């Protein structure tokens, strides 16, 4: 089998990798994208679909703001509807201390251009009468929203293919090596790719790729425990989060309530994960405490996926410190779905010019050296 030749080979077909393939192909690069499973089958496709800026580490906000601009024209960008709704993100406080935390955060992120509106108990009851008594206040980022995570990465992949990228599912990389002038990648199928540069968007497996090039990082596995109910009459008008975690949820266009909280079980080597019944029960309890009307809802499915989490809860994005031509973007720690479109645009800039217009110094892999 003759080797494929490309300017760039991308390892991993989540939202970030597929977005990178699209941006690079439209910029005229020869791109090969290899995904070991199906596009968006892990972290990018098994989340709750939150497209949120509120609650992020401030160092992520320039990237999140850039991504929000791409979400606003997502249908134009990828050519299909990915069910993006700018419905706003309401973050609930269940104590006065939690409300103070929201107030402090709103002040901290104001210089980044993120507008967060604080909502007191009385106003909250008037606007959201379905909230339970446990909620004492909230903060609203009206610019946030949600999308269908099962649609986004595949949509980027299809658009990248139409733009000229060679995008392939079910191609597991078993070897990647530096050559005198570029890299060679070998897949379990026997496929060989030779590329001038490579991009590591391998998600929970991104640390394995980095370690091959002498850059081990303390990446850990997280397995968000997710739940969906039967379709319900529409009543939850916002994407919902809670200070301190425990539960987060949204209602889809079809009426299903998608929510998550806690961790399931997962094994990276086996590439398997499953939800845990005790965690599912605890999460349902948290959800009912916030929204009592959910007490009669029928749960129809629960699931989990495998995601990579860094100790500081922010991703690795940027150049390798050991290997010229290698670029990393992994370890999004459970909140990379919103960032993915802009991460792809940043990777395109890095590959073509060696620099990006978006601040990414905080994400440098060298912080773990």
Coordinates of C-alpha atoms in Angstrom, one line a residue:
X1 CA 0.0 0.0 0.0
X2 CA 1.5 3.3 -1.1
X3 CA 1.9 5.9 1.7
X4 CA -0.4 8.9 1.7
X5 CA 1.4 12.2 1.6
X6 CA 0.1 15.3 3.3
X7 CA 1.2 18.7 4.6
X8 CA -0.6 17.9 7.9
X9 CA -1.8 14.7 9.6
X10 CA -4.3 15.1 12.4
X11 CA -4.7 12.4 15.0
X12 CA -8.2 12.4 16.5
X13 CA -11.6 13.3 15.1
X14 CA -13.4 15.2 17.8
X15 CA -14.6 18.7 17.3
X16 CA -11.2 20.3 17.6
X17 CA -9.5 17.9 15.1
X18 CA -12.3 18.0 12.6
X19 CA -12.5 21.8 12.8
X20 CA -8.7 22.0 12.3
X21 CA -9.1 19.8 9.2
X22 CA -11.7 22.1 7.7
X23 CA -9.8 25.3 8.4
X24 CA -6.6 23.9 7.0
X25 CA -8.2 22.4 3.9
X26 CA -9.9 25.7 3.1
X27 CA -6.5 27.4 3.5
X28 CA -5.2 25.1 0.8
X29 CA -3.2 22.6 2.8
X30 CA -3.2 18.9 2.0
X31 CA -4.7 17.3 5.2
X32 CA -5.2 13.8 6.4
X33 CA -7.4 13.2 9.5
X34 CA -7.4 9.8 11.2
X35 CA -9.9 8.8 13.8
X36 CA -9.7 5.4 15.5
X37 CA -13.4 5.2 16.0
X38 CA -16.3 7.3 14.6
X39 CA -16.0 11.1 14.4
X40 CA -17.1 12.7 17.7
X41 CA -17.6 9.3 19.4
X42 CA -15.8 10.2 22.7
X43 CA -15.7 13.5 24.6
X44 CA -17.0 15.6 21.7
X45 CA -20.2 13.5 21.2
X46 CA -21.2 12.3 24.7
X47 CA -21.5 15.6 26.6
X48 CA -24.6 17.6 27.4
X49 CA -24.1 20.0 24.5
X50 CA -23.3 23.1 26.5
X51 CA -21.9 26.0 24.5
X52 CA -20.9 28.0 27.5
X53 CA -18.4 30.7 28.4
X54 CA -19.7 31.3 31.9
X55 CA -17.7 29.4 34.6
X56 CA -14.5 29.0 32.6
X57 CA -11.1 29.8 33.9
X58 CA -10.5 33.4 32.7
X59 CA -7.4 32.3 30.6
X60 CA -9.8 30.4 28.4
X61 CA -12.1 33.3 27.7
X62 CA -10.3 34.8 24.7
X63 CA -10.5 31.4 23.0
X64 CA -14.1 30.9 24.1
X65 CA -15.1 34.3 22.8
X66 CA -13.5 33.5 19.4
X67 CA -15.3 30.2 19.4
X68 CA -18.6 31.8 20.2
X69 CA -18.3 33.9 17.1
X70 CA -17.9 30.7 15.1
X71 CA -20.9 29.1 16.7
X72 CA -23.0 32.1 15.6
X73 CA -22.4 31.1 12.0
X74 CA -22.1 27.4 12.4
X75 CA -24.6 26.5 9.8
X76 CA -22.8 28.6 7.3
X77 CA -19.4 27.2 8.4
X78 CA -20.3 23.5 8.2
X79 CA -23.2 23.5 5.8
X80 CA -25.8 21.9 8.1
X81 CA -27.9 22.7 11.2
X82 CA -26.2 21.4 14.4
X83 CA -29.1 22.6 16.5
X84 CA -27.2 25.5 18.1
X85 CA -29.5 27.7 20.2
X86 CA -28.2 30.8 22.0
X87 CA -30.6 30.3 24.9
X88 CA -28.4 31.5 27.7
X89 CA -26.6 29.7 30.6
X90 CA -28.2 30.1 34.0
X91 CA -25.8 29.0 36.9
X92 CA -27.7 28.3 40.1
X93 CA -26.5 29.0 43.7
X94 CA -27.9 26.9 46.5
X95 CA -26.3 29.0 49.3
X96 CA -25.3 32.5 50.1
X97 CA -21.7 31.5 49.8
X98 CA -22.3 30.1 46.3
X99 CA -24.1 33.4 45.4
X100 CA -21.0 35.3 46.5
X101 CA -18.9 33.1 44.3
X102 CA -21.1 34.0 41.3
X103 CA -20.8 37.7 42.2
X104 CA -17.0 37.5 42.4
X105 CA -16.8 35.6 39.1
X106 CA -18.9 38.1 37.3
X107 CA -16.6 40.9 38.4
X108 CA -13.5 38.9 37.4
X109 CA -14.6 38.2 33.9
X110 CA -16.1 41.6 33.0
X111 CA -12.7 42.9 31.6
X112 CA -12.8 39.9 29.2
X113 CA -16.0 41.2 27.6
X114 CA -18.2 38.5 29.2
X115 CA -21.5 40.0 30.4
X116 CA -23.0 38.1 33.3
X117 CA -26.2 39.3 34.9
X118 CA -26.8 38.4 38.6
X119 CA -30.4 37.2 39.5
X120 CA -31.6 37.4 43.1
X121 CA -34.1 35.0 44.7
X122 CA -37.3 37.0 44.0
X123 CA -36.5 37.8 40.4
X124 CA -35.5 34.2 39.9
X125 CA -38.8 32.9 41.2
X126 CA -40.7 35.2 38.9
X127 CA -38.8 34.3 35.8
X128 CA -38.2 30.6 36.5
X129 CA -41.1 29.4 38.7
X130 CA -40.1 25.8 38.0
X131 CA -37.0 26.1 40.2
X132 CA -37.0 24.5 43.6
X133 CA -36.6 26.2 47.0
X134 CA -33.0 25.0 47.3
X135 CA -32.0 27.7 44.8
X136 CA -31.3 31.1 46.3
X137 CA -30.0 33.0 43.3
X138 CA -28.2 32.6 40.0
X139 CA -26.1 34.3 37.3
X140 CA -27.1 34.4 33.7
X141 CA -24.8 34.6 30.6
X142 CA -27.3 35.3 27.9
X143 CA -24.7 34.8 25.2
X144 CA -24.3 31.1 26.0
X145 CA -26.3 28.3 24.5
X146 CA -26.4 24.6 23.5
X147 CA -26.0 22.4 20.4
X148 CA -26.4 18.8 19.6
X149 CA -23.1 17.1 20.3
X150 CA -23.8 14.1 18.2
X151 CA -24.0 16.3 15.1
X152 CA -21.1 18.8 15.4
X153 CA -17.9 16.7 14.9
X154 CA -19.4 14.7 12.0
X155 CA -20.6 18.0 10.4
X156 CA -17.1 19.4 10.6
X157 CA -15.7 16.2 9.1
X158 CA -18.1 16.2 6.2
X159 CA -17.3 19.9 5.5
X160 CA -13.6 19.2 5.6
X161 CA -14.0 16.3 3.1
X162 CA -15.9 18.6 0.8
X163 CA -13.1 21.1 1.1
X164 CA -10.5 18.5 0.0
X165 CA -9.3 16.9 3.3
X166 CA -8.8 13.2 3.4
X167 CA -10.8 12.3 6.6
X168 CA -11.0 8.7 7.7
X169 CA -12.8 6.9 10.5
X170 CA -11.7 3.6 12.1
X171 CA -8.0 4.1 11.5
X172 CA -6.2 3.4 14.7
X173 CA -2.7 4.8 14.8
X174 CA -0.2 2.2 16.1
X175 CA 3.0 4.0 15.4
X176 CA 4.1 7.6 14.8
X177 CA 7.7 8.6 14.3
X178 CA 9.8 11.7 13.4
X179 CA 11.7 11.5 10.1
X180 CA 14.5 13.7 8.9
X181 CA 11.9 15.8 7.1
X182 CA 8.5 15.2 8.7
X183 CA 6.7 12.4 10.2
X184 CA 5.3 8.9 9.4
X185 CA 2.1 7.5 10.9
X186 CA 1.1 3.9 10.6
X187 CA -2.4 2.6 11.2
X188 CA -3.5 -0.8 12.3
X189 CA -5.1 -1.3 8.8
X190 CA -1.7 -1.0 7.2
X191 CA -2.3 2.6 6.1
X192 CA 0.8 4.8 6.1
X193 CA 0.8 8.5 6.1
X194 CA 3.8 10.8 5.7
X195 CA 3.3 14.4 6.7
X196 CA 5.3 17.5 7.1
X197 CA 3.5 18.3 10.4
X198 CA 1.2 16.5 12.8
X199 CA -1.5 17.7 15.1
X200 CA -2.3 15.8 18.3
X201 CA -6.1 16.2 19.0
X202 CA -6.3 12.7 20.4
X203 CA -8.5 13.6 23.4
X204 CA -8.0 11.3 26.4
X205 CA -5.2 9.6 24.4
X206 CA -3.4 12.8 23.7
X207 CA -1.0 12.2 26.5
X208 CA 0.1 9.0 24.9
X209 CA 1.0 10.8 21.7
X210 CA 2.9 13.5 23.6
X211 CA 4.8 10.9 25.6
X212 CA 6.0 9.2 22.4
X213 CA 7.9 12.4 21.7
X214 CA 9.3 12.8 25.2
X215 CA 6.6 15.1 26.7
X216 CA 4.8 13.1 29.4
X217 CA 2.0 15.0 31.0
X218 CA -0.2 14.2 34.1
X219 CA -3.4 13.6 32.2
X220 CA -6.1 11.7 34.0
X221 CA -9.3 10.0 32.9
X222 CA -12.7 11.4 33.5
X223 CA -16.0 9.7 32.7
X224 CA -19.0 12.0 33.0
X225 CA -22.1 10.2 34.0
X226 CA -24.9 11.3 31.6
X227 CA -28.7 10.8 31.6
X228 CA -31.6 11.5 29.3
X229 CA -35.3 11.5 30.0
X230 CA -38.3 10.9 27.9
X231 CA -39.6 14.0 25.9
X232 CA -41.3 16.4 28.3
X233 CA -43.3 19.6 27.6
X234 CA -40.9 22.4 27.0
X235 CA -40.3 24.4 30.1
X236 CA -36.6 24.7 30.8
X237 CA -35.6 27.8 28.8
X238 CA -31.9 27.9 29.7
X239 CA -28.8 25.8 29.8
X240 CA -28.5 25.1 33.5
X241 CA -25.4 24.7 35.7
X242 CA -25.0 24.6 39.5
X243 CA -22.2 26.1 41.6
X244 CA -20.2 23.3 43.0
X245 CA -21.3 20.9 40.4
X246 CA -23.6 17.9 41.2
X247 CA -25.7 18.4 38.2
X248 CA -26.0 20.3 34.9
X249 CA -28.8 20.0 32.3
X250 CA -30.6 21.3 29.3
X251 CA -33.8 20.5 27.5
X252 CA -33.5 19.7 23.8
X253 CA -35.8 20.9 21.0
X254 CA -37.5 17.5 21.2
X255 CA -38.3 17.9 24.9
X256 CA -35.8 15.4 26.3
X257 CA -34.0 16.5 29.4
X258 CA -30.2 15.8 29.1
X259 CA -28.3 16.0 32.3
X260 CA -25.1 14.9 33.9
X261 CA -23.3 14.8 37.2
X262 CA -20.6 12.7 38.8
X263 CA -18.4 10.1 37.2
X264 CA -19.0 6.8 35.7
X265 CA -16.5 4.0 35.2
X266 CA -14.0 3.9 32.4
X267 CA -10.8 2.2 31.3
X268 CA -8.6 3.9 28.8
X269 CA -6.6 0.8 27.8
X270 CA -9.8 -1.1 27.1
X271 CA -11.5 2.0 25.6
X272 CA -14.6 1.2 27.5
X273 CA -16.9 3.2 29.8
X274 CA -20.2 2.8 31.5
X275 CA -22.5 4.8 33.8
X276 CA -22.8 3.8 37.4
X277 CA -26.3 3.3 38.8
X278 CA -25.5 4.8 42.2
X279 CA -24.1 8.0 40.5
X280 CA -27.1 8.2 38.2
X281 CA -29.5 8.0 41.3
X282 CA -27.5 10.7 43.1
X283 CA -27.6 13.0 40.0
X284 CA -31.3 12.5 39.6
X285 CA -31.7 13.6 43.3
X286 CA -29.7 16.7 42.6
X287 CA -31.8 17.5 39.6
X288 CA -35.1 17.1 41.4
X289 CA -33.9 19.3 44.2
X290 CA -33.3 22.1 41.6
X291 CA -36.3 21.4 39.5
X292 CA -39.0 19.5 41.4
X293 CA -41.2 18.9 38.3
X294 CA -38.7 16.3 37.2
X295 CA -39.7 13.9 39.9
X296 CA -42.1 12.1 37.6
X297 CA -39.9 12.0 34.5
X298 CA -38.9 8.7 33.0
X299 CA -35.2 8.1 32.4
X300 CA -34.7 6.3 29.1
X301 CA -30.9 6.1 28.8
X302 CA -27.7 6.7 30.6
X303 CA -24.1 6.7 29.2
X304 CA -20.6 7.9 29.7
X305 CA -17.5 8.7 27.5
X306 CA -13.8 8.9 28.0
X307 CA -12.3 12.4 28.5
X308 CA -8.9 13.6 29.4
X309 CA -8.5 16.0 32.4
X310 CA -5.4 18.0 33.3
X311 CA -4.5 18.8 37.0
X312 CA -5.2 22.6 36.4
X313 CA -8.4 21.9 34.5
X314 CA -7.3 23.8 31.4
X315 CA -6.1 22.1 28.1
X316 CA -2.8 21.7 26.4
X317 CA -2.7 23.7 23.2
X318 CA 0.4 24.8 21.3
X319 CA 3.7 23.6 20.0
X320 CA 5.7 20.6 21.2
X321 CA 8.8 21.6 23.1
X322 CA 10.8 18.5 21.9
X323 CA 9.7 18.1 18.3
X324 CA 9.4 20.8 15.7
X325 CA 6.3 20.3 13.5
X326 CA 4.2 18.6 16.3
X327 CA 1.3 20.6 17.7
X328 CA -0.9 19.6 20.6
X329 CA -4.5 20.3 21.5
X330 CA -5.9 17.9 24.1
X331 CA -6.9 17.6 27.8
X332 CA -9.9 19.8 27.6
X333 CA -11.1 18.5 31.1
X334 CA -14.7 18.1 30.3
X335 CA -15.4 21.6 28.8
X336 CA -13.9 21.5 25.3
X337 CA -17.1 21.2 23.2
X338 CA -17.6 25.0 23.1
X339 CA -13.9 25.6 22.4
X340 CA -13.5 23.1 19.7
X341 CA -14.4 25.2 16.6
X342 CA -11.9 28.0 17.6
X343 CA -9.2 25.4 18.6
X344 CA -9.3 24.2 15.0
X345 CA -8.9 27.7 13.7
X346 CA -6.0 28.3 16.1
X347 CA -4.3 25.1 15.0
X348 CA -4.7 26.2 11.4
X349 CA -2.9 29.5 12.2
X350 CA -0.1 27.7 14.1
X351 CA 0.5 25.1 11.4
X352 CA 0.6 27.7 8.6
X353 CA 2.4 30.6 10.3
X354 CA 3.8 29.4 13.7
X355 CA 1.7 31.9 15.6
X356 CA -1.9 32.7 16.4
X357 CA -4.0 35.8 17.1
X358 CA -5.5 34.2 20.2
X359 CA -3.6 34.1 23.5
X360 CA -2.7 30.5 24.3
X361 CA 0.4 30.8 26.4
X362 CA -1.4 29.5 29.5
X363 CA -2.0 26.2 27.7
X364 CA 1.6 25.5 26.9
X365 CA 2.7 21.9 27.5
X366 CA 5.9 23.2 29.1
X367 CA 4.0 24.0 32.3
X368 CA 4.2 20.3 33.1
X369 CA 7.9 19.9 32.4

